[in-house]
Tab-separated table of C-alpha atoms in Angstrom:
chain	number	residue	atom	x	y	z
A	1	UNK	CA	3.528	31.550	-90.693
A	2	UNK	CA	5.524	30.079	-87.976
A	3	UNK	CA	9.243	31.814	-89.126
A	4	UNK	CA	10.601	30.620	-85.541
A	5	UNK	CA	10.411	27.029	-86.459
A	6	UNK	CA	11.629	28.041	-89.835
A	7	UNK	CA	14.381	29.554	-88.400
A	8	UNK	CA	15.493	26.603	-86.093
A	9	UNK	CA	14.617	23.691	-88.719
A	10	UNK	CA	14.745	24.805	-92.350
A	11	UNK	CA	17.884	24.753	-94.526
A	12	UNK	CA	16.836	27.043	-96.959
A	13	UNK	CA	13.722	29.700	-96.784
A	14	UNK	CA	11.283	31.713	-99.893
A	15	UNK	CA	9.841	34.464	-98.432
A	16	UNK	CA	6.791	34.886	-100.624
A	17	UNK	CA	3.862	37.638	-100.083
A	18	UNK	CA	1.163	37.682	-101.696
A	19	UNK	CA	2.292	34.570	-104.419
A	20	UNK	CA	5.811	36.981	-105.108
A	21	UNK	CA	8.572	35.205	-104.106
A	22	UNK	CA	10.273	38.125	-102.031
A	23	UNK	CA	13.510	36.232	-101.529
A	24	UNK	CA	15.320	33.134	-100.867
A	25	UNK	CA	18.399	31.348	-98.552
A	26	UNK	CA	19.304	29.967	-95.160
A	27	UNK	CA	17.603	31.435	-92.635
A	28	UNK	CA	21.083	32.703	-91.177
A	29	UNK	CA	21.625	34.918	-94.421
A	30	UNK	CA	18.109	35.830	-95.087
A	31	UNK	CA	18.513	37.468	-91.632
A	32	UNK	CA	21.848	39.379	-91.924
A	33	UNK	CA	20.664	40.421	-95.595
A	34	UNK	CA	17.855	42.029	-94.395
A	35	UNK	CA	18.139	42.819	-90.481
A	36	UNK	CA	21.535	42.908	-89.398
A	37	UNK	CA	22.498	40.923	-86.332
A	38	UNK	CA	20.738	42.761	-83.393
A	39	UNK	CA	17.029	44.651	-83.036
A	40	UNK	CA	16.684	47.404	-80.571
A	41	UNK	CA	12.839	48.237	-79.911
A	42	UNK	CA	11.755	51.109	-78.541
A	43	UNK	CA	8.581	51.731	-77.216
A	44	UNK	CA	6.792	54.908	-78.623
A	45	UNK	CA	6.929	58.273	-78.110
A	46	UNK	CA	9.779	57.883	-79.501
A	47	UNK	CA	11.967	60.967	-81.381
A	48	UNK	CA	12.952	58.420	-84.482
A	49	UNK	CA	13.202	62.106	-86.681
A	50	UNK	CA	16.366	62.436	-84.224
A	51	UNK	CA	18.014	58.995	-85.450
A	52	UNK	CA	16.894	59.365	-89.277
A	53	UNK	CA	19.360	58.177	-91.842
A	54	UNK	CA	22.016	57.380	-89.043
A	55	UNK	CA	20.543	54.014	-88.501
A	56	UNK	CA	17.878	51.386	-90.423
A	57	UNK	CA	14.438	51.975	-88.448
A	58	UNK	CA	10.842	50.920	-89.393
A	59	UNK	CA	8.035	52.284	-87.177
A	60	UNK	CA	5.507	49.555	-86.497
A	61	UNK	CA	2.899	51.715	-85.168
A	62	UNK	CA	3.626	50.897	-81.294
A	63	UNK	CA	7.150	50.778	-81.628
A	64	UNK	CA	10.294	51.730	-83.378
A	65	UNK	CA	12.561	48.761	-84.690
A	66	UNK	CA	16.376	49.599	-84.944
A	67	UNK	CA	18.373	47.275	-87.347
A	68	UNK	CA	21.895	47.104	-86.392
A	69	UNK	CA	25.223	44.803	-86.517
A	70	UNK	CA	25.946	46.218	-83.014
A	71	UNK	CA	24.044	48.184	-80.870
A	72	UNK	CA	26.245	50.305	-79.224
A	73	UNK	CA	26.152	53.806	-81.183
A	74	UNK	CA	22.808	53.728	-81.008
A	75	UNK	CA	22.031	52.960	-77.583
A	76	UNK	CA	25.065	55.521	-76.529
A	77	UNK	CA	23.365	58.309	-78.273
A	78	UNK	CA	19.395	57.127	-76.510
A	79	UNK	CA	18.898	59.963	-73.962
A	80	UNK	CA	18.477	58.618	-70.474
A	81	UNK	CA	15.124	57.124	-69.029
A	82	UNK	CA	14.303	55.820	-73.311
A	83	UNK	CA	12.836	52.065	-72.585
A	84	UNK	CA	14.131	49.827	-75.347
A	85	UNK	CA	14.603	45.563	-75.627
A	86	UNK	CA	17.415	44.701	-77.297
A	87	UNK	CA	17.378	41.008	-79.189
A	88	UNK	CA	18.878	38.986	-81.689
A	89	UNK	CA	17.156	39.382	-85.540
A	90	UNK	CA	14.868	36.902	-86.798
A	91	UNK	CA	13.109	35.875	-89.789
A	92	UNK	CA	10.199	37.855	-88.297
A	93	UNK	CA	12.134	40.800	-88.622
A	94	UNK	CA	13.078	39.968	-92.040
A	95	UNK	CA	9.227	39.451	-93.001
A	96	UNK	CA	8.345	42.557	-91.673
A	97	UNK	CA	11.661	44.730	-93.719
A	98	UNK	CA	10.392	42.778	-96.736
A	99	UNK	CA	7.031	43.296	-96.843
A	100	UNK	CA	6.874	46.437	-94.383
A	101	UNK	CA	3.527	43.938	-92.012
A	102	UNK	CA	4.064	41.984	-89.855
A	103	UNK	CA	3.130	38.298	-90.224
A	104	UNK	CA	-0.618	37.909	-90.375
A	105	UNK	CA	-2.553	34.942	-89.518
A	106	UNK	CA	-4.712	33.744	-92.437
């Protein structure tokens, strides 16, 4: 449950949900497996129908997460005034592509 500590302290990660082991490696290539380098996240409304299939997107429910290498296509085709926050990828991220939740406190 705490994938930031994880991230900074483990050698090697198993992402497991619900007892299935989902996957398993360094943190570093669990993360550019499964998320790419850089999330953009966009605050909804949000057109995503308009970025379908160009780019890997998951819709969280408030927001829409962009998986990318580099942001720059993206955020050059974003009409002007879109609010986004653009970070490095976690483990979170890579939780959340596995499983399609986001980490839940139990």
């Amino acid at each position: 449950h705490y994938m930031d500590e994880a991230q900074r302290l483990c050698d090697h990660v198993i992402i497991i949900d619900r007892g299935i082991i989902l996957d398993l490696g360094t943190p570093d290539d669990l993360i550019l497996r499964h998320a790419g380098r850089m999330v953009v996240e966009v605050n909804k409304p949000h057109d995503v129908k308009k970025f379908q299939g160009q780019w890997v997107a998951e819709d969280t429910g408030d927001t829409v997460l962009y998986f990318l290498e580099t942001p720059k296509s993206l955020l050059d085709n974003f009409p002007s005034g879109v609010k986004y926050k653009q970070r490095m990828a976690d483990l979170e991220d890579v939780f959340f592509r596995l499983t399609g939740r986001q980490l839940r406190e139990n």
